[in-house]
Amino acid sequence: MRHLSGKDKKNLSSVLPTGYIVDKKDEVIEKDNILWKNKKPFLIIKDKNYFPHLKNVEEEHLKCVYVDRGAIPFVLKGADLMRAGIQIIDDGFEKGDTILVKDEEHKKTIAVGVTMFSSGDMKAQTGGKSVKPIHLIGDEFYSSEL
């Protein structure tokens, strides 16, 4: 466990996902590849990148794809999201962007992933992999405690 200094927090601000803010007054702790902000899970650290934690996700700042009921069990096991399971694709994201994967029926976020295609290319896709999951409900990050 490591408490971030004021300088660390200032440097962190330049690499945070859109909409994510760290103030110098915030208590920020890094433990087991999770950044905790004021004792709440804030971000996942994976491959030296920062991704939203599902328990504290800023949904208004991220684009989404919505999956059908049949895709959910596979997503929750960590499988790459196949184009066939995606029913709705938000406009305006690029290849490599962080997005939310949501259940089409209930509109609940079930995973955070990285896109393998832009939104336009994904809509034109007829099959294959579309989203690489990074963090999902029930994974080691989700159940972690400070």
mmCIF file with all atom_site columns, C-alpha atoms in Angstrom:
data_model
loop_
_atom_site.group_PDB
_atom_site.id
_atom_site.type_symbol
_atom_site.label_atom_id
_atom_site.label_alt_id
_atom_site.label_comp_id
_atom_site.label_asym_id
_atom_site.label_entity_id
_atom_site.label_seq_id
_atom_site.pdbx_PDB_ins_code
_atom_site.Cartn_x
_atom_site.Cartn_y
_atom_site.Cartn_z
_atom_site.occupancy
_atom_site.B_iso_or_equiv
_atom_site.pdbx_formal_charge
_atom_site.auth_seq_id
_atom_site.auth_comp_id
_atom_site.auth_asym_id
_atom_site.auth_atom_id
_atom_site.pdbx_PDB_model_num
ATOM 1   C CA . MET A 1 1   ? 0.000   0.000   0.000   1.00 0.00 ? 1   MET A CA 1
ATOM 2   C CA . ARG A 1 2   ? 1.334   3.413   -1.001  1.00 0.00 ? 2   ARG A CA 1
ATOM 3   C CA . HIS A 1 3   ? -0.058  6.855   -0.166  1.00 0.00 ? 3   HIS A CA 1
ATOM 4   C CA . LEU A 1 4   ? 0.380   9.269   -3.079  1.00 0.00 ? 4   LEU A CA 1
ATOM 5   C CA . SER A 1 5   ? 2.164   12.527  -2.324  1.00 0.00 ? 5   SER A CA 1
ATOM 6   C CA . GLY A 1 6   ? 0.969   15.912  -3.544  1.00 0.00 ? 6   GLY A CA 1
ATOM 7   C CA . LYS A 1 7   ? 3.447   15.707  -6.418  1.00 0.00 ? 7   LYS A CA 1
ATOM 8   C CA . ASP A 1 8   ? 2.243   12.198  -7.330  1.00 0.00 ? 8   ASP A CA 1
ATOM 9   C CA . LYS A 1 9   ? -1.369  13.423  -7.375  1.00 0.00 ? 9   LYS A CA 1
ATOM 10  C CA . LYS A 1 10  ? -0.462  16.384  -9.571  1.00 0.00 ? 10  LYS A CA 1
ATOM 11  C CA . ASN A 1 11  ? 1.352   14.090  -12.051 1.00 0.00 ? 11  ASN A CA 1
ATOM 12  C CA . LEU A 1 12  ? -1.564  11.643  -11.955 1.00 0.00 ? 12  LEU A CA 1
ATOM 13  C CA . SER A 1 13  ? -4.023  14.331  -13.061 1.00 0.00 ? 13  SER A CA 1
ATOM 14  C CA . SER A 1 14  ? -2.433  14.451  -16.517 1.00 0.00 ? 14  SER A CA 1
ATOM 15  C CA . VAL A 1 15  ? -3.073  10.749  -17.245 1.00 0.00 ? 15  VAL A CA 1
ATOM 16  C CA . LEU A 1 16  ? -6.542  10.257  -15.773 1.00 0.00 ? 16  LEU A CA 1
ATOM 17  C CA . PRO A 1 17  ? -9.482  9.276   -17.986 1.00 0.00 ? 17  PRO A CA 1
ATOM 18  C CA . THR A 1 18  ? -11.792 12.123  -19.065 1.00 0.00 ? 18  THR A CA 1
ATOM 19  C CA . GLY A 1 19  ? -13.962 13.325  -16.193 1.00 0.00 ? 19  GLY A CA 1
ATOM 20  C CA . TYR A 1 20  ? -11.765 11.857  -13.459 1.00 0.00 ? 20  TYR A CA 1
ATOM 21  C CA . ILE A 1 21  ? -10.268 14.401  -11.079 1.00 0.00 ? 21  ILE A CA 1
ATOM 22  C CA . VAL A 1 22  ? -7.872  14.162  -8.154  1.00 0.00 ? 22  VAL A CA 1
ATOM 23  C CA . ASP A 1 23  ? -7.655  17.175  -5.862  1.00 0.00 ? 23  ASP A CA 1
ATOM 24  C CA . LYS A 1 24  ? -4.619  17.834  -3.669  1.00 0.00 ? 24  LYS A CA 1
ATOM 25  C CA . LYS A 1 25  ? -6.886  17.391  -0.615  1.00 0.00 ? 25  LYS A CA 1
ATOM 26  C CA . ASP A 1 26  ? -7.984  13.906  -1.701  1.00 0.00 ? 26  ASP A CA 1
ATOM 27  C CA . GLU A 1 27  ? -6.453  10.925  0.050   1.00 0.00 ? 27  GLU A CA 1
ATOM 28  C CA . VAL A 1 28  ? -5.188  8.687   -2.755  1.00 0.00 ? 28  VAL A CA 1
ATOM 29  C CA . ILE A 1 29  ? -3.787  5.225   -2.043  1.00 0.00 ? 29  ILE A CA 1
ATOM 30  C CA . GLU A 1 30  ? -2.399  2.665   -4.481  1.00 0.00 ? 30  GLU A CA 1
ATOM 31  C CA . LYS A 1 31  ? -2.941  -0.939  -3.414  1.00 0.00 ? 31  LYS A CA 1
ATOM 32  C CA . ASP A 1 32  ? -3.019  -4.108  -5.521  1.00 0.00 ? 32  ASP A CA 1
ATOM 33  C CA . ASN A 1 33  ? -3.275  -2.201  -8.824  1.00 0.00 ? 33  ASN A CA 1
ATOM 34  C CA . ILE A 1 34  ? -6.228  -0.149  -7.613  1.00 0.00 ? 34  ILE A CA 1
ATOM 35  C CA . LEU A 1 35  ? -6.169  3.554   -6.871  1.00 0.00 ? 35  LEU A CA 1
ATOM 36  C CA . TRP A 1 36  ? -8.389  4.366   -3.922  1.00 0.00 ? 36  TRP A CA 1
ATOM 37  C CA . LYS A 1 37  ? -9.680  7.930   -3.573  1.00 0.00 ? 37  LYS A CA 1
ATOM 38  C CA . ASN A 1 38  ? -10.986 8.883   -0.141  1.00 0.00 ? 38  ASN A CA 1
ATOM 39  C CA . LYS A 1 39  ? -11.338 5.186   0.772   1.00 0.00 ? 39  LYS A CA 1
ATOM 40  C CA . LYS A 1 40  ? -13.418 4.335   -2.345  1.00 0.00 ? 40  LYS A CA 1
ATOM 41  C CA . PRO A 1 41  ? -12.165 2.322   -5.334  1.00 0.00 ? 41  PRO A CA 1
ATOM 42  C CA . PHE A 1 42  ? -11.389 4.893   -8.041  1.00 0.00 ? 42  PHE A CA 1
ATOM 43  C CA . LEU A 1 43  ? -9.292  3.474   -10.871 1.00 0.00 ? 43  LEU A CA 1
ATOM 44  C CA . ILE A 1 44  ? -7.771  0.177   -12.030 1.00 0.00 ? 44  ILE A CA 1
ATOM 45  C CA . ILE A 1 45  ? -4.104  0.188   -13.064 1.00 0.00 ? 45  ILE A CA 1
ATOM 46  C CA . LYS A 1 46  ? -3.476  -2.260  -15.885 1.00 0.00 ? 46  LYS A CA 1
ATOM 47  C CA . ASP A 1 47  ? -0.521  -2.216  -18.306 1.00 0.00 ? 47  ASP A CA 1
ATOM 48  C CA . LYS A 1 48  ? 0.503   1.216   -16.934 1.00 0.00 ? 48  LYS A CA 1
ATOM 49  C CA . ASN A 1 49  ? -2.895  2.659   -17.947 1.00 0.00 ? 49  ASN A CA 1
ATOM 50  C CA . TYR A 1 50  ? -5.762  3.848   -15.767 1.00 0.00 ? 50  TYR A CA 1
ATOM 51  C CA . PHE A 1 51  ? -9.294  2.541   -16.202 1.00 0.00 ? 51  PHE A CA 1
ATOM 52  C CA . PRO A 1 52  ? -12.489 3.378   -14.289 1.00 0.00 ? 52  PRO A CA 1
ATOM 53  C CA . HIS A 1 53  ? -13.425 1.119   -11.388 1.00 0.00 ? 53  HIS A CA 1
ATOM 54  C CA . LEU A 1 54  ? -16.973 -0.226  -11.765 1.00 0.00 ? 54  LEU A CA 1
ATOM 55  C CA . LYS A 1 55  ? -17.933 0.741   -8.211  1.00 0.00 ? 55  LYS A CA 1
ATOM 56  C CA . ASN A 1 56  ? -17.181 4.411   -8.896  1.00 0.00 ? 56  ASN A CA 1
ATOM 57  C CA . VAL A 1 57  ? -17.567 4.806   -12.672 1.00 0.00 ? 57  VAL A CA 1
ATOM 58  C CA . GLU A 1 58  ? -18.270 8.240   -14.185 1.00 0.00 ? 58  GLU A CA 1
ATOM 59  C CA . GLU A 1 59  ? -20.781 6.936   -16.745 1.00 0.00 ? 59  GLU A CA 1
ATOM 60  C CA . GLU A 1 60  ? -21.559 10.330  -18.298 1.00 0.00 ? 60  GLU A CA 1
ATOM 61  C CA . HIS A 1 61  ? -17.965 10.614  -19.578 1.00 0.00 ? 61  HIS A CA 1
ATOM 62  C CA . LEU A 1 62  ? -17.766 7.258   -21.372 1.00 0.00 ? 62  LEU A CA 1
ATOM 63  C CA . LYS A 1 63  ? -19.303 5.807   -24.522 1.00 0.00 ? 63  LYS A CA 1
ATOM 64  C CA . CYS A 1 64  ? -21.079 2.442   -24.349 1.00 0.00 ? 64  CYS A CA 1
ATOM 65  C CA . VAL A 1 65  ? -21.942 -0.709  -26.188 1.00 0.00 ? 65  VAL A CA 1
ATOM 66  C CA . TYR A 1 66  ? -25.005 -2.681  -25.175 1.00 0.00 ? 66  TYR A CA 1
ATOM 67  C CA . VAL A 1 67  ? -24.970 -6.483  -25.272 1.00 0.00 ? 67  VAL A CA 1
ATOM 68  C CA . ASP A 1 68  ? -27.745 -9.041  -25.493 1.00 0.00 ? 68  ASP A CA 1
ATOM 69  C CA . ARG A 1 69  ? -28.534 -11.513 -22.748 1.00 0.00 ? 69  ARG A CA 1
ATOM 70  C CA . GLY A 1 70  ? -26.614 -14.311 -24.486 1.00 0.00 ? 70  GLY A CA 1
ATOM 71  C CA . ALA A 1 71  ? -23.322 -12.393 -24.406 1.00 0.00 ? 71  ALA A CA 1
ATOM 72  C CA . ILE A 1 72  ? -23.413 -11.527 -20.693 1.00 0.00 ? 72  ILE A CA 1
ATOM 73  C CA . PRO A 1 73  ? -22.122 -14.862 -19.271 1.00 0.00 ? 73  PRO A CA 1
ATOM 74  C CA . PHE A 1 74  ? -19.147 -14.767 -21.659 1.00 0.00 ? 74  PHE A CA 1
ATOM 75  C CA . VAL A 1 75  ? -18.333 -11.142 -20.842 1.00 0.00 ? 75  VAL A CA 1
ATOM 76  C CA . LEU A 1 76  ? -18.469 -11.916 -17.118 1.00 0.00 ? 76  LEU A CA 1
ATOM 77  C CA . LYS A 1 77  ? -15.945 -14.730 -17.642 1.00 0.00 ? 77  LYS A CA 1
ATOM 78  C CA . GLY A 1 78  ? -13.543 -12.233 -19.250 1.00 0.00 ? 78  GLY A CA 1
ATOM 79  C CA . ALA A 1 79  ? -13.982 -13.273 -22.880 1.00 0.00 ? 79  ALA A CA 1
ATOM 80  C CA . ASP A 1 80  ? -13.439 -10.732 -25.625 1.00 0.00 ? 80  ASP A CA 1
ATOM 81  C CA . LEU A 1 81  ? -16.751 -9.242  -26.676 1.00 0.00 ? 81  LEU A CA 1
ATOM 82  C CA . MET A 1 82  ? -17.839 -10.528 -30.056 1.00 0.00 ? 82  MET A CA 1
ATOM 83  C CA . ARG A 1 83  ? -19.637 -8.264  -32.531 1.00 0.00 ? 83  ARG A CA 1
ATOM 84  C CA . ALA A 1 84  ? -22.586 -10.676 -32.721 1.00 0.00 ? 84  ALA A CA 1
ATOM 85  C CA . GLY A 1 85  ? -23.456 -10.025 -29.062 1.00 0.00 ? 85  GLY A CA 1
ATOM 86  C CA . ILE A 1 86  ? -23.473 -6.227  -29.395 1.00 0.00 ? 86  ILE A CA 1
ATOM 87  C CA . GLN A 1 87  ? -26.912 -4.795  -30.064 1.00 0.00 ? 87  GLN A CA 1
ATOM 88  C CA . ILE A 1 88  ? -26.365 -1.022  -29.705 1.00 0.00 ? 88  ILE A CA 1
ATOM 89  C CA . ILE A 1 89  ? -23.163 0.976   -30.327 1.00 0.00 ? 89  ILE A CA 1
ATOM 90  C CA . ASP A 1 90  ? -22.763 4.597   -29.218 1.00 0.00 ? 90  ASP A CA 1
ATOM 91  C CA . ASP A 1 91  ? -21.310 6.985   -31.780 1.00 0.00 ? 91  ASP A CA 1
ATOM 92  C CA . GLY A 1 92  ? -18.059 8.871   -31.334 1.00 0.00 ? 92  GLY A CA 1
ATOM 93  C CA . PHE A 1 93  ? -15.379 6.520   -30.044 1.00 0.00 ? 93  PHE A CA 1
ATOM 94  C CA . GLU A 1 94  ? -12.077 5.544   -31.635 1.00 0.00 ? 94  GLU A CA 1
ATOM 95  C CA . LYS A 1 95  ? -10.078 2.318   -31.700 1.00 0.00 ? 95  LYS A CA 1
ATOM 96  C CA . GLY A 1 96  ? -8.341  1.912   -28.324 1.00 0.00 ? 96  GLY A CA 1
ATOM 97  C CA . ASP A 1 97  ? -10.847 4.036   -26.367 1.00 0.00 ? 97  ASP A CA 1
ATOM 98  C CA . THR A 1 98  ? -12.123 2.958   -22.957 1.00 0.00 ? 98  THR A CA 1
ATOM 99  C CA . ILE A 1 99  ? -15.850 2.224   -23.034 1.00 0.00 ? 99  ILE A CA 1
ATOM 100 C CA . LEU A 1 100 ? -18.539 0.679   -20.850 1.00 0.00 ? 100 LEU A CA 1
ATOM 101 C CA . VAL A 1 101 ? -20.225 -2.617  -21.675 1.00 0.00 ? 101 VAL A CA 1
ATOM 102 C CA . LYS A 1 102 ? -23.862 -2.573  -20.592 1.00 0.00 ? 102 LYS A CA 1
ATOM 103 C CA . ASP A 1 103 ? -26.697 -5.054  -20.406 1.00 0.00 ? 103 ASP A CA 1
ATOM 104 C CA . GLU A 1 104 ? -29.128 -4.059  -23.193 1.00 0.00 ? 104 GLU A CA 1
ATOM 105 C CA . GLU A 1 105 ? -32.235 -4.972  -21.198 1.00 0.00 ? 105 GLU A CA 1
ATOM 106 C CA . HIS A 1 106 ? -31.472 -3.318  -17.832 1.00 0.00 ? 106 HIS A CA 1
ATOM 107 C CA . LYS A 1 107 ? -28.904 -0.698  -18.960 1.00 0.00 ? 107 LYS A CA 1
ATOM 108 C CA . LYS A 1 108 ? -26.555 -1.766  -16.138 1.00 0.00 ? 108 LYS A CA 1
ATOM 109 C CA . THR A 1 109 ? -22.786 -1.552  -16.592 1.00 0.00 ? 109 THR A CA 1
ATOM 110 C CA . ILE A 1 110 ? -21.202 -5.003  -16.430 1.00 0.00 ? 110 ILE A CA 1
ATOM 111 C CA . ALA A 1 111 ? -17.673 -4.278  -17.679 1.00 0.00 ? 111 ALA A CA 1
ATOM 112 C CA . VAL A 1 112 ? -15.108 -1.697  -18.716 1.00 0.00 ? 112 VAL A CA 1
ATOM 113 C CA . GLY A 1 113 ? -13.329 -2.497  -21.958 1.00 0.00 ? 113 GLY A CA 1
ATOM 114 C CA . VAL A 1 114 ? -11.068 -1.183  -24.685 1.00 0.00 ? 114 VAL A CA 1
ATOM 115 C CA . THR A 1 115 ? -12.391 -0.973  -28.233 1.00 0.00 ? 115 THR A CA 1
ATOM 116 C CA . MET A 1 116 ? -10.724 -2.892  -31.053 1.00 0.00 ? 116 MET A CA 1
ATOM 117 C CA . PHE A 1 117 ? -12.440 -0.671  -33.662 1.00 0.00 ? 117 PHE A CA 1
ATOM 118 C CA . SER A 1 118 ? -13.868 2.847   -33.944 1.00 0.00 ? 118 SER A CA 1
ATOM 119 C CA . SER A 1 119 ? -17.651 3.144   -33.497 1.00 0.00 ? 119 SER A CA 1
ATOM 120 C CA . GLY A 1 120 ? -18.155 3.481   -37.273 1.00 0.00 ? 120 GLY A CA 1
ATOM 121 C CA . ASP A 1 121 ? -15.988 0.465   -38.084 1.00 0.00 ? 121 ASP A CA 1
ATOM 122 C CA . MET A 1 122 ? -17.642 -1.579  -35.333 1.00 0.00 ? 122 MET A CA 1
ATOM 123 C CA . LYS A 1 123 ? -21.100 -0.825  -36.747 1.00 0.00 ? 123 LYS A CA 1
ATOM 124 C CA . ALA A 1 124 ? -19.888 -2.015  -40.170 1.00 0.00 ? 124 ALA A CA 1
ATOM 125 C CA . GLN A 1 125 ? -18.346 -5.165  -38.693 1.00 0.00 ? 125 GLN A CA 1
ATOM 126 C CA . THR A 1 126 ? -20.191 -8.397  -39.503 1.00 0.00 ? 126 THR A CA 1
ATOM 127 C CA . GLY A 1 127 ? -18.427 -10.649 -36.981 1.00 0.00 ? 127 GLY A CA 1
ATOM 128 C CA . GLY A 1 128 ? -15.327 -11.167 -34.872 1.00 0.00 ? 128 GLY A CA 1
ATOM 129 C CA . LYS A 1 129 ? -13.958 -9.568  -31.729 1.00 0.00 ? 129 LYS A CA 1
ATOM 130 C CA . SER A 1 130 ? -14.895 -5.952  -30.954 1.00 0.00 ? 130 SER A CA 1
ATOM 131 C CA . VAL A 1 131 ? -14.059 -5.119  -27.319 1.00 0.00 ? 131 VAL A CA 1
ATOM 132 C CA . LYS A 1 132 ? -11.318 -6.358  -24.975 1.00 0.00 ? 132 LYS A CA 1
ATOM 133 C CA . PRO A 1 133 ? -12.613 -6.450  -21.370 1.00 0.00 ? 133 PRO A CA 1
ATOM 134 C CA . ILE A 1 134 ? -10.363 -4.839  -18.751 1.00 0.00 ? 134 ILE A CA 1
ATOM 135 C CA . HIS A 1 135 ? -12.495 -4.917  -15.589 1.00 0.00 ? 135 HIS A CA 1
ATOM 136 C CA . LEU A 1 136 ? -15.787 -6.699  -14.939 1.00 0.00 ? 136 LEU A CA 1
ATOM 137 C CA . ILE A 1 137 ? -18.282 -7.417  -12.229 1.00 0.00 ? 137 ILE A CA 1
ATOM 138 C CA . GLY A 1 138 ? -16.939 -10.188 -10.014 1.00 0.00 ? 138 GLY A CA 1
ATOM 139 C CA . ASP A 1 139 ? -13.261 -9.963  -10.997 1.00 0.00 ? 139 ASP A CA 1
ATOM 140 C CA . GLU A 1 140 ? -10.360 -9.569  -8.547  1.00 0.00 ? 140 GLU A CA 1
ATOM 141 C CA . PHE A 1 141 ? -10.590 -5.744  -8.731  1.00 0.00 ? 141 PHE A CA 1
ATOM 142 C CA . TYR A 1 142 ? -14.331 -5.681  -8.078  1.00 0.00 ? 142 TYR A CA 1
ATOM 143 C CA . SER A 1 143 ? -14.160 -7.561  -4.779  1.00 0.00 ? 143 SER A CA 1
ATOM 144 C CA . SER A 1 144 ? -10.976 -5.876  -3.515  1.00 0.00 ? 144 SER A CA 1
ATOM 145 C CA . GLU A 1 145 ? -10.959 -4.018  -0.199  1.00 0.00 ? 145 GLU A CA 1
ATOM 146 C CA . LEU A 1 146 ? -8.696  -1.330  1.182   1.00 0.00 ? 146 LEU A CA 1
#
